[in-house]
Short mmCIF file of C-alpha atoms in Angstrom, two decimals:
data_model
loop_
_atom_site.label_atom_id
_atom_site.label_comp_id
_atom_site.label_asym_id
_atom_site.label_seq_id
_atom_site.Cartn_x
_atom_site.Cartn_y
_atom_site.Cartn_z
CA SER A 715 118.11 52.19 113.92
CA VAL A 716 114.75 50.83 112.70
CA CYS A 717 113.89 51.81 109.12
CA ARG A 718 117.33 52.93 107.86
CA SER A 719 115.85 56.22 106.64
CA ASN A 720 118.34 59.08 106.20
CA LYS A 721 115.65 61.75 106.51
CA SER A 722 115.25 63.80 109.72
CA PRO A 723 117.59 61.80 112.00
CA TRP A 724 117.21 62.32 115.79
CA VAL A 725 119.65 60.92 118.37
CA CYS A 726 118.40 59.93 121.83
CA LEU A 727 120.56 61.70 124.44
CA THR A 728 119.98 58.86 126.92
CA CYS A 729 121.04 55.85 124.86
CA SER A 730 122.52 57.40 121.65
CA SER A 731 120.25 55.42 119.30
CA VAL A 732 119.39 57.27 116.09
CA GLN A 733 115.87 57.17 114.68
CA CYS A 734 113.73 59.08 112.18
CA GLY A 735 111.50 62.03 113.09
CA ARG A 736 107.73 62.05 113.52
CA TYR A 737 107.19 63.33 109.95
CA VAL A 738 109.08 60.41 108.39
CA ASN A 739 108.06 57.20 110.19
CA GLY A 740 108.00 58.56 113.74
CA HIS A 741 110.44 56.01 115.22
CA ALA A 742 112.16 58.58 117.48
CA LYS A 743 108.83 59.38 119.12
CA LYS A 744 107.92 55.70 119.37
CA HIS A 745 111.28 55.12 121.11
CA PHE A 746 110.23 57.60 123.81
CA GLU A 747 106.70 56.15 124.09
CA ASP A 748 108.06 52.59 124.47
CA SER A 749 110.44 53.76 127.21
CA GLN A 750 107.52 55.33 129.09
CA ILE A 751 105.58 52.07 129.02
CA GLN A 752 108.63 50.18 130.27
CA ALA A 753 109.21 52.73 133.03
CA SER A 754 105.57 52.50 134.09
CA ASN A 755 105.74 48.69 134.32
CA HIS A 756 109.06 48.93 136.18
CA LYS A 757 107.51 51.27 138.78
CA LYS A 758 104.64 48.88 139.48
CA SER A 759 106.93 45.89 140.03
CA GLU A 760 109.79 47.60 141.90
CA LYS A 761 108.39 50.64 143.67
CA HIS A 762 111.49 51.37 145.76
CA ASP A 763 114.06 51.19 142.98
CA LYS A 764 115.43 54.26 141.25
CA GLU A 765 113.21 55.48 138.41
CA LYS A 766 114.21 54.09 135.03
CA PRO A 767 115.27 56.71 132.42
CA GLN A 768 112.52 57.51 129.91
CA HIS A 769 114.59 58.61 126.87
CA ALA A 770 112.59 61.84 126.58
CA VAL A 771 115.31 64.19 125.27
CA CYS A 772 116.72 63.90 121.75
CA MET A 773 118.74 66.03 119.31
CA ASP A 774 118.24 66.73 115.62
CA CYS A 775 121.41 65.48 113.91
CA SER A 776 121.01 68.11 111.17
CA SER A 777 120.17 71.35 112.99
CA TYR A 778 121.47 70.28 116.48
CA SER A 779 118.31 71.54 118.19
CA THR A 780 117.28 69.65 121.34
CA TYR A 781 113.72 68.46 121.92
CA CYS A 782 111.91 66.99 124.93
CA TYR A 783 108.98 64.67 124.18
CA ARG A 784 107.77 64.86 127.77
CA CYS A 785 107.43 68.67 127.56
CA ASP A 786 106.56 68.53 123.85
CA ASP A 787 108.87 71.51 123.30
CA PHE A 788 112.37 72.50 122.25
CA VAL A 789 114.94 72.83 125.03
CA VAL A 790 117.27 75.82 125.47
CA ASN A 791 119.06 75.03 128.75
CA ASP A 792 121.94 72.59 129.19
CA THR A 793 123.25 70.40 132.03
CA LYS A 794 125.70 71.89 134.55
CA LEU A 795 128.56 70.12 132.76
CA GLY A 796 127.40 71.35 129.33
CA LEU A 797 126.85 67.80 128.06
CA VAL A 798 124.28 68.79 125.43
CA GLN A 799 126.71 71.29 123.89
CA LYS A 800 129.43 68.60 123.87
CA VAL A 801 127.13 66.24 121.93
CA ARG A 802 126.30 69.10 119.54
CA GLU A 803 130.00 69.82 118.94
CA HIS A 804 130.75 66.11 118.47
CA LEU A 805 128.02 65.76 115.84
CA GLN A 806 129.25 68.89 114.09
CA ASN A 807 132.81 67.53 113.99
CA LEU A 808 131.54 64.25 112.51
CA GLU A 809 129.56 66.16 109.89
CA ASN A 810 132.50 68.43 108.99
CA SER A 811 134.87 65.49 108.60
CA ALA A 812 132.34 63.71 106.39
CA PHE A 813 131.96 66.85 104.26
CA SER A 814 135.72 67.24 103.84
CA VAL A 815 135.98 63.66 102.55
CA ASP A 816 133.01 64.26 100.25
CA ARG A 817 134.47 67.53 98.97
CA HIS A 818 137.81 65.82 98.26
CA ARG A 819 136.02 63.06 96.31
CA LYS A 820 134.00 65.59 94.29
CA ARG A 821 137.12 67.66 93.56
CA LYS A 822 138.79 64.57 92.12
CA LEU A 823 135.77 63.89 89.93
CA LEU A 824 135.62 67.48 88.69
CA GLU A 825 139.31 67.54 87.87
CA SER A 826 138.91 64.45 85.71
CA SER A 827 135.99 65.90 83.73
CA SER A 828 135.78 68.87 81.37
CA LEU A 829 134.36 72.19 82.57
CA ASN A 830 131.46 71.88 80.15
CA SER A 831 130.42 68.41 81.27
CA LYS A 832 127.03 67.62 82.78
CA LEU A 833 128.70 66.60 86.03
CA LEU A 834 129.91 70.15 86.66
CA LYS A 835 126.48 71.53 85.80
CA GLY A 836 124.71 69.31 88.27
CA SER A 837 127.14 69.29 91.19
CA ALA A 838 126.22 71.17 94.35
CA SER A 839 129.59 72.91 94.47
CA ALA A 840 129.01 74.33 90.99
CA LEU A 841 125.52 75.58 91.86
CA CYS A 842 126.53 77.57 94.96
CA ALA A 843 122.82 77.46 95.87
CA THR A 844 121.52 76.06 99.14
CA GLY A 845 118.23 74.21 99.54
CA LEU A 846 115.86 74.46 102.50
CA ARG A 847 114.85 71.44 104.55
CA ASN A 848 111.18 70.54 104.64
CA LEU A 849 110.16 70.57 108.31
CA GLY A 850 106.84 68.84 107.63
CA ASN A 851 104.71 70.30 104.81
CA THR A 852 106.74 73.54 104.88
CA CYS A 853 107.29 73.64 101.10
CA PHE A 854 104.94 76.68 100.97
CA MET A 855 107.41 78.60 103.18
CA ASN A 856 110.52 77.30 101.39
CA ALA A 857 109.24 78.37 97.95
CA ILE A 858 108.54 81.92 99.17
CA LEU A 859 111.88 82.22 101.02
CA GLN A 860 113.85 81.07 97.97
CA SER A 861 111.95 83.52 95.75
CA LEU A 862 112.57 86.46 98.10
CA SER A 863 116.25 85.49 98.43
CA ASN A 864 116.65 86.11 94.69
CA ILE A 865 115.20 89.63 94.80
CA GLN A 866 118.50 91.39 95.39
CA GLN A 867 117.37 94.86 96.48
CA PHE A 868 115.11 93.29 99.10
CA CYS A 869 117.38 90.44 100.20
CA CYS A 870 120.57 92.55 100.45
CA TYR A 871 118.92 95.01 102.84
CA PHE A 872 118.28 92.26 105.40
CA LYS A 873 121.66 90.58 104.94
CA GLU A 874 123.42 93.88 105.66
CA LEU A 875 121.53 94.44 108.92
CA PRO A 876 123.69 93.98 112.07
CA ALA A 877 123.04 90.74 113.95
CA VAL A 878 120.89 91.01 117.05
CA GLU A 879 122.01 88.83 119.95
CA LEU A 880 118.87 87.69 121.70
CA ARG A 881 120.78 86.39 124.72
CA SER A 882 123.54 87.77 126.92
CA GLY A 883 126.31 86.54 129.20
CA LYS A 884 128.12 83.24 128.62
CA THR A 885 125.69 82.14 125.90
CA ALA A 886 125.99 85.31 123.80
CA GLY A 887 126.65 84.53 120.17
CA ARG A 888 125.35 80.96 120.31
CA ARG A 889 122.43 79.85 118.25
CA MET A 890 119.08 80.61 119.85
CA TYR A 891 116.49 77.81 120.11
CA HIS A 892 113.09 79.30 120.80
CA THR A 893 110.49 77.64 122.98
CA ARG A 894 106.80 78.30 123.40
CA SER A 895 107.38 79.07 127.09
CA GLN A 896 109.35 82.23 126.32
CA GLY A 897 107.68 85.59 125.93
CA ASP A 898 107.13 87.21 122.55
CA ASN A 899 109.84 89.77 123.35
CA SER A 900 112.47 87.06 123.01
CA VAL A 901 111.83 86.46 119.30
CA SER A 902 112.63 88.55 116.25
CA LEU A 903 111.19 87.72 112.85
CA VAL A 904 113.59 90.16 111.17
CA GLU A 905 116.59 88.52 112.83
CA GLU A 906 115.62 84.94 111.94
CA PHE A 907 114.69 86.04 108.41
CA ARG A 908 118.13 87.69 108.12
CA LYS A 909 119.89 84.52 109.31
CA THR A 910 117.99 82.40 106.80
CA LEU A 911 118.83 84.71 103.89
CA CYS A 912 122.49 84.76 104.92
CA ALA A 913 122.56 80.94 104.92
CA LEU A 914 121.42 80.79 101.28
CA TRP A 915 123.82 81.25 98.34
CA GLN A 916 126.88 80.35 100.39
CA GLY A 917 127.60 77.18 98.42
CA SER A 918 126.74 74.81 101.27
CA GLN A 919 126.39 71.24 100.07
CA THR A 920 123.68 70.44 102.60
CA ALA A 921 120.26 72.01 102.88
CA PHE A 922 119.70 74.67 105.54
CA SER A 923 117.05 74.00 108.18
CA PRO A 924 114.86 77.12 108.69
CA GLU A 925 113.71 75.71 112.01
CA SER A 926 114.32 78.83 114.13
CA LEU A 927 112.46 81.01 111.64
CA PHE A 928 109.58 78.53 111.53
CA TYR A 929 109.09 78.57 115.29
CA VAL A 930 109.17 82.38 115.38
CA ILE A 931 106.45 82.25 112.71
CA TRP A 932 104.49 79.88 114.95
CA LYS A 933 104.69 82.42 117.77
CA ILE A 934 103.63 85.52 115.86
CA MET A 935 101.43 84.00 113.13
CA PRO A 936 99.01 81.55 114.80
CA ASN A 937 97.44 80.69 111.41
CA PHE A 938 100.59 78.79 110.45
CA ARG A 939 100.98 76.65 113.57
CA GLY A 940 101.08 72.95 112.92
CA TYR A 941 102.39 70.94 110.00
CA GLN A 942 99.48 70.98 107.58
CA GLN A 943 99.90 72.35 104.05
CA GLN A 944 99.36 76.12 103.86
CA ASP A 945 98.75 78.59 101.06
CA ALA A 946 102.04 80.12 99.82
CA HIS A 947 100.45 83.45 98.85
CA GLU A 948 98.75 83.83 102.21
CA PHE A 949 102.05 83.05 103.93
CA MET A 950 103.91 85.62 101.81
CA ARG A 951 101.43 88.35 102.73
CA TYR A 952 101.61 87.54 106.45
CA LEU A 953 105.41 87.41 106.30
CA LEU A 954 105.77 90.76 104.51
CA ASP A 955 103.18 92.43 106.77
CA HIS A 956 104.94 91.26 109.96
CA LEU A 957 108.40 92.19 108.64
CA HIS A 958 107.01 95.63 107.82
CA LEU A 959 105.52 96.04 111.30
CA GLU A 960 108.68 94.92 113.09
CA LEU A 961 110.94 97.14 110.97
CA GLN A 962 108.89 100.19 111.89
CA GLY A 963 109.85 100.00 115.54
CA GLU A 964 112.72 98.80 117.65
CA CYS A 965 113.67 95.15 117.64
CA ASN A 966 114.78 93.78 121.04
CA GLY A 967 116.22 97.11 122.07
CA VAL A 968 118.28 97.57 118.90
CA SER A 969 117.03 100.30 116.59
CA ARG A 970 116.42 99.30 112.99
CA SER A 971 116.57 101.77 110.13
CA ALA A 972 112.95 102.12 109.03
CA ILE A 973 113.76 102.53 105.35
CA PRO A 974 116.81 102.12 103.11
CA GLN A 975 118.33 105.34 101.81
CA GLU A 976 117.44 104.66 98.18
CA GLY A 977 113.74 104.54 99.06
CA ALA A 978 113.70 107.69 101.20
CA MET A 979 111.64 109.65 98.65
CA LEU A 980 108.76 107.20 98.87
CA SER A 981 107.89 108.32 102.37
CA VAL A 982 107.25 111.90 101.18
CA GLY A 983 103.50 112.41 101.31
CA GLY A 984 103.03 109.03 102.94
CA LYS A 985 101.28 107.56 99.88
CA CYS A 986 103.23 104.30 99.83
CA CYS A 987 103.11 103.70 103.54
CA ILE A 988 100.98 100.79 104.69
CA ASN A 989 100.14 100.95 108.39
CA GLY A 990 102.52 103.79 109.27
CA THR A 991 106.11 104.52 108.34
CA SER A 992 107.54 103.26 105.08
CA THR A 993 110.02 100.36 105.28
CA VAL A 994 112.05 98.30 102.83
CA VAL A 995 108.92 96.12 102.37
CA THR A 996 106.76 99.00 101.11
CA SER A 997 109.61 100.74 99.26
CA VAL A 998 110.33 97.57 97.22
CA PHE A 999 106.89 95.93 96.87
CA GLY A 1000 104.62 98.92 97.47
CA GLY A 1001 102.47 100.35 94.68
CA ILE A 1002 99.27 102.40 94.53
CA LEU A 1003 95.95 101.64 92.83
CA GLN A 1004 93.28 104.19 91.94
CA ASN A 1005 89.80 102.74 92.35
CA GLU A 1006 87.14 104.59 90.32
CA VAL A 1007 83.46 103.92 91.01
CA ASN A 1008 80.72 105.60 88.92
CA CYS A 1009 77.04 105.69 89.88
CA LEU A 1010 74.97 104.59 86.86
CA ILE A 1011 71.96 106.62 88.02
CA CYS A 1012 73.38 110.10 88.62
CA GLY A 1013 76.89 109.76 87.19
CA THR A 1014 78.69 110.66 90.44
CA GLU A 1015 82.29 109.51 90.38
CA SER A 1016 84.18 108.35 93.48
CA ARG A 1017 87.96 107.92 93.51
CA LYS A 1018 90.03 106.17 96.15
CA PHE A 1019 93.75 105.39 96.37
CA ASP A 1020 94.67 101.96 97.70
CA PRO A 1021 98.27 100.89 98.51
CA PHE A 1022 99.19 97.31 97.55
CA LEU A 1023 102.09 94.89 97.99
CA ASP A 1024 100.83 92.50 95.31
CA LEU A 1025 97.92 92.18 92.91
CA SER A 1026 95.64 89.12 92.90
CA LEU A 1027 94.44 88.42 89.38
CA ASP A 1028 91.50 86.25 88.30
CA ILE A 1029 92.05 83.81 85.46
CA PRO A 1030 89.24 84.82 83.02
CA SER A 1031 86.36 82.32 83.05
CA GLN A 1032 86.62 81.56 79.32
CA PHE A 1033 90.04 79.98 79.94
CA ARG A 1034 89.12 77.91 82.99
CA ASN A 1035 87.72 74.82 81.26
CA LYS A 1036 90.24 71.98 81.29
CA ARG A 1037 91.32 70.93 77.82
CA THR A 1038 92.18 67.39 76.81
CA LYS A 1039 95.30 66.50 74.85
CA ASN A 1040 93.28 66.62 71.62
CA GLN A 1041 92.14 70.21 72.28
CA GLU A 1042 95.52 71.92 72.65
CA SER A 1043 94.77 74.20 69.68
CA GLY A 1044 92.39 76.35 71.73
CA PRO A 1045 93.20 79.94 72.85
CA ILE A 1046 95.98 80.24 75.43
CA CYS A 1047 95.42 82.45 78.45
CA THR A 1048 98.15 85.08 78.85
CA LEU A 1049 99.21 87.23 81.78
CA ARG A 1050 97.97 90.23 79.78
CA ASP A 1051 94.48 88.63 79.68
CA CYS A 1052 94.54 88.40 83.49
CA LEU A 1053 95.76 92.01 83.88
CA ARG A 1054 93.13 93.24 81.43
CA SER A 1055 90.41 91.39 83.35
CA PHE A 1056 91.62 93.07 86.55
CA THR A 1057 91.73 96.64 85.17
CA ASP A 1058 88.81 96.63 82.69
CA LEU A 1059 85.63 98.53 83.45
CA GLU A 1060 83.05 96.23 85.07
CA GLU A 1061 79.51 96.64 86.33
CA LEU A 1062 79.08 95.68 89.97
CA ASP A 1063 76.42 93.06 90.64
CA GLU A 1064 73.45 93.28 93.00
CA THR A 1065 75.49 92.11 95.99
CA GLU A 1066 78.01 94.95 95.54
CA LEU A 1067 75.72 97.98 95.17
CA TYR A 1068 77.57 101.28 95.66
CA MET A 1069 76.42 103.73 98.34
CA CYS A 1070 76.07 106.91 96.29
CA HIS A 1071 76.47 110.02 98.44
CA LYS A 1072 74.45 112.12 95.98
CA CYS A 1073 71.55 109.67 95.62
CA LYS A 1074 71.76 108.87 99.35
CA LYS A 1075 71.22 105.17 98.70
CA ARG A 1076 72.89 102.11 97.20
CA GLN A 1077 72.86 102.19 93.41
CA LYS A 1078 74.11 100.21 90.45
CA SER A 1079 77.58 101.32 89.48
CA THR A 1080 80.71 100.54 87.48
CA LYS A 1081 84.22 100.01 88.81
CA LYS A 1082 87.62 100.38 87.20
CA PHE A 1083 91.17 100.07 88.53
CA TRP A 1084 94.13 102.16 87.39
CA ILE A 1085 97.68 101.79 88.63
CA GLN A 1086 98.71 105.16 90.03
CA LYS A 1087 102.23 104.08 90.98
CA LEU A 1088 104.14 100.95 89.99
CA PRO A 1089 106.38 99.17 92.54
CA LYS A 1090 110.05 98.29 92.09
CA VAL A 1091 109.15 94.62 92.44
CA PHE A 1092 105.78 93.80 90.91
CA CYS A 1093 104.28 90.72 92.57
CA LEU A 1094 101.36 89.09 90.75
CA HIS A 1095 99.24 86.35 92.33
CA LEU A 1096 97.06 84.24 90.04
CA LYS A 1097 93.84 83.17 91.78
CA ARG A 1098 94.01 79.43 91.19
CA PHE A 1099 91.82 78.40 94.16
CA HIS A 1100 88.07 79.02 94.14
CA TRP A 1101 85.40 77.97 96.58
CA THR A 1102 82.51 75.89 95.28
CA ALA A 1103 79.46 74.77 97.28
CA TYR A 1104 81.42 72.07 99.11
CA LEU A 1105 85.14 72.43 98.48
CA ARG A 1106 87.93 74.64 97.18
CA ASN A 1107 88.79 73.82 93.57
CA LYS A 1108 91.99 74.59 91.72
CA VAL A 1109 92.04 76.33 88.33
CA ASP A 1110 94.78 74.40 86.55
CA THR A 1111 94.82 76.56 83.42
CA TYR A 1112 98.23 77.33 81.95
CA VAL A 1113 98.87 81.10 81.86
CA GLU A 1114 101.53 82.31 79.44
CA PHE A 1115 103.85 84.89 81.00
CA PRO A 1116 106.88 86.80 79.63
CA LEU A 1117 110.38 86.28 81.03
CA ARG A 1118 111.35 89.83 80.10
CA GLY A 1119 109.78 93.02 78.82
CA LEU A 1120 106.46 92.94 80.74
CA ASP A 1121 105.05 96.35 79.75
CA MET A 1122 102.69 97.93 82.30
CA LYS A 1123 102.36 101.35 80.63
CA CYS A 1124 98.83 100.78 79.30
CA TYR A 1125 97.54 100.13 82.84
CA LEU A 1126 98.94 103.35 84.29
CA LEU A 1127 96.74 106.27 85.31
CA GLU A 1128 99.18 108.82 83.85
CA PRO A 1129 101.39 106.94 81.34
CA GLU A 1130 102.63 110.19 79.80
CA ASN A 1131 104.56 110.96 83.00
CA SER A 1132 106.57 107.73 82.88
CA GLY A 1133 109.90 107.16 81.14
CA PRO A 1134 110.38 104.83 78.14
CA GLU A 1135 111.67 101.93 80.28
CA SER A 1136 110.19 102.71 83.70
CA CYS A 1137 107.17 100.47 83.01
CA LEU A 1138 109.13 97.42 81.82
CA TYR A 1139 109.74 94.44 84.09
CA GLU A 1140 111.97 91.35 84.04
CA LEU A 1141 110.92 88.07 85.70
CA ALA A 1142 112.92 87.22 88.84
CA ALA A 1143 111.04 84.27 90.39
CA VAL A 1144 107.98 82.03 89.97
CA VAL A 1145 106.20 79.99 92.66
CA VAL A 1146 104.38 76.90 91.33
CA HIS A 1147 101.75 74.77 93.06
CA HIS A 1148 101.74 71.10 92.00
CA GLY A 1149 98.59 69.16 92.83
CA SER A 1150 94.84 69.62 92.93
CA GLY A 1151 93.95 71.39 96.19
CA VAL A 1152 95.12 74.24 98.41
CA GLY A 1153 95.38 71.93 101.45
CA SER A 1154 97.46 69.38 99.59
CA GLY A 1155 100.00 69.22 96.79
CA HIS A 1156 103.50 70.66 96.75
CA TYR A 1157 105.17 74.05 96.16
CA THR A 1158 108.42 74.67 94.30
CA ALA A 1159 110.02 77.83 92.93
CA TYR A 1160 112.02 78.91 89.90
CA ALA A 1161 114.34 81.89 90.28
CA THR A 1162 117.13 83.57 88.35
CA HIS A 1163 120.51 84.34 89.92
CA ASP A 1164 123.50 85.84 88.08
CA GLY A 1165 121.89 85.09 84.72
CA ARG A 1166 121.10 81.43 85.43
CA TRP A 1167 117.74 79.85 86.27
CA TYR A 1168 117.40 77.49 89.24
CA HIS A 1169 114.63 75.17 90.39
CA PHE A 1170 114.18 75.12 94.17
CA ASN A 1171 112.43 71.99 95.44
CA ASP A 1172 112.94 72.05 99.24
CA SER A 1173 116.39 70.48 99.85
CA THR A 1174 117.08 69.97 96.15
CA VAL A 1175 118.37 72.77 93.92
CA THR A 1176 118.99 72.14 90.22
CA LEU A 1177 119.99 74.28 87.26
CA THR A 1178 117.26 74.67 84.67
CA ASP A 1179 116.61 76.61 81.47
CA GLU A 1180 114.21 79.32 80.30
CA GLU A 1181 112.18 76.84 78.23
CA THR A 1182 111.32 74.88 81.38
CA VAL A 1183 110.45 78.03 83.35
CA VAL A 1184 107.99 79.41 80.78
CA LYS A 1185 106.12 76.08 80.72
CA ALA A 1186 105.41 76.25 84.46
CA LYS A 1187 101.84 76.80 85.67
CA ALA A 1188 102.64 79.90 87.69
CA TYR A 1189 100.91 80.69 90.98
CA ILE A 1190 102.95 83.75 92.09
CA LEU A 1191 105.16 85.81 89.76
CA PHE A 1192 107.85 88.26 90.91
CA TYR A 1193 108.86 90.88 88.33
CA ILE A 1194 111.71 93.35 88.88
CA GLU A 1195 111.67 96.84 87.38
CA ARG A 1196 114.06 97.06 84.42
CA GLN A 1197 116.97 99.36 85.19
CA PRO A 1198 117.29 102.25 82.68
CA LYS A 1199 120.35 102.06 80.46
CA SER A 1200 123.14 104.49 81.23
CA ALA A 1201 124.36 107.00 78.65
CA SER A 1202 127.42 104.85 77.93
CA ASP A 1203 125.23 101.78 77.36
CA SER A 1204 122.93 103.59 74.95
CA LYS A 1205 125.91 104.68 72.82
CA LEU A 1206 126.92 101.05 72.46
#
C-alpha cells in the first residue's frame, strides 16, 4: 500500500491493507504504530467513547501465519467464528487461482519452444526445485538446508518418518504456528525439519517459507535468536547435534527409530556414537579420528579416539596472502593441501604443552591425526574466519577441490583394510560465503540432484554447470562415499 514492494507482504486483519514486513521497509509495523498513536489521541479527547481499533494483528500473505504486534508474538488461536482461518483460506484460494493462470501461460510458452531451448532450462517447472524464503538474514540456514536436502541417504530417512501431530481435537492436522509462550514440549525439531525437507523438490513455483522450523530453532538454540547474520558451519553443527539428541529419545510421545536399518552395524561397540545411542546423524556423518601425541622428552606415546561429524581444516598460511590480478600465476591451494596440513605431524607450541604421565609434568610433544574410520558423508569445513587483535578476518583464498574421486586412503590409519573404492568420494554440495566478514555477507549453496547441478540462492534456484561449481570459493564441502560397482557393472 505504501512502497509497492512485493517482498514479505502482510495484510492487516482490521482494515485489510497490505504492507511490507519489518525486514523490507517495515510499513506493516509502522501501520500498527500509527494506529496506536491515533488511538491514544482519541482516548484523551473522547474518554467515554468505545476504544478505537489498533490494527495490531496481521497475516503473512505467503505463509498465512498470524502475528500480533501488541504481543510481539505469533498467534495460534482464532476467533469463535473462525474468521482468521477464513482469511487464510481466502488468501490461499487467490494464490492458487493466480498459480493456475501462471501455469497455463507457462505451458503455452513451453509448447511453442523447443525442448532444448534456454526457456525450458530456466523455467521453474523444469527445475522441480524449490527455493527457501529469506526470513531476515536467514541465508545461512537456507544454504545448509538445501545442502542437506540433496544428501539422499540422510534426507530420505527424515522424509519417510511418520508425521507427528502436535495438536489434537478439532485442530488436528492443521499447520502448527509456534509461539514463545508455549512450553518446549510443544515443539519438535525433527518434525519441522521433516516438513521442510518434504516441501523441497516438489516442483513448487514459489519459495517455501521455513518459518515454523526457524521458530523451533529459536526455542531450542538460543544462539540463533534474532535476525542477525550467523555462521553457517556453526548452525549446521548445532542443527545436527540437536537432531541427534531428539532422535535418541521419544518425540512428543511418538517413538522414533533411533537408527536406520542400514546403519545398525555402526552401533556395535559404540565407537561411532556421539552422546549416547547412534542415530541417522552419526551413521551418515559420523567418523573416527585417532589422535597420537608423543612426548619429545621420554618418547611416551598417547593415543585417543575422537568421533567427528565434520572436519575443520586450516587453509595453510603460505596460501593466505591475497593475490592481485597480475599475480594469478602463483601456486593454487588445493583441498589436499588443507587435508595434509590437518593430518601432518606437528610440534605443539608452548601454550599446548602435553601432560606426560611418565614424566609427571607438561612437556614438549608432537601431534598427528589419523582417520580411523571414514563416514558415509564426509563433511569438510574450511576455516575462512580468523580472529585478529580487533576483528574477525576472512581468508578469501580460492581452494581447488575435486568434483569426483576424492581419495582419502592415504589419510587412513589402516589403509590396507579398506577396499579399492571405499575411500573415494563424490561431491554432493558446496556452501559458499560471499562477502568479507562472518557477521555480514551472504550464503548460497551448490548441490547436485539427479545428475544436474543447481545454485540455491534463498528463493531463487537456477541450473548451473560443473565449471561454475569448481570456481566457487568453498566454505563447507559435502562429499558422498562412492558406491562400489556391482559385478554386472564391472563386466561392462
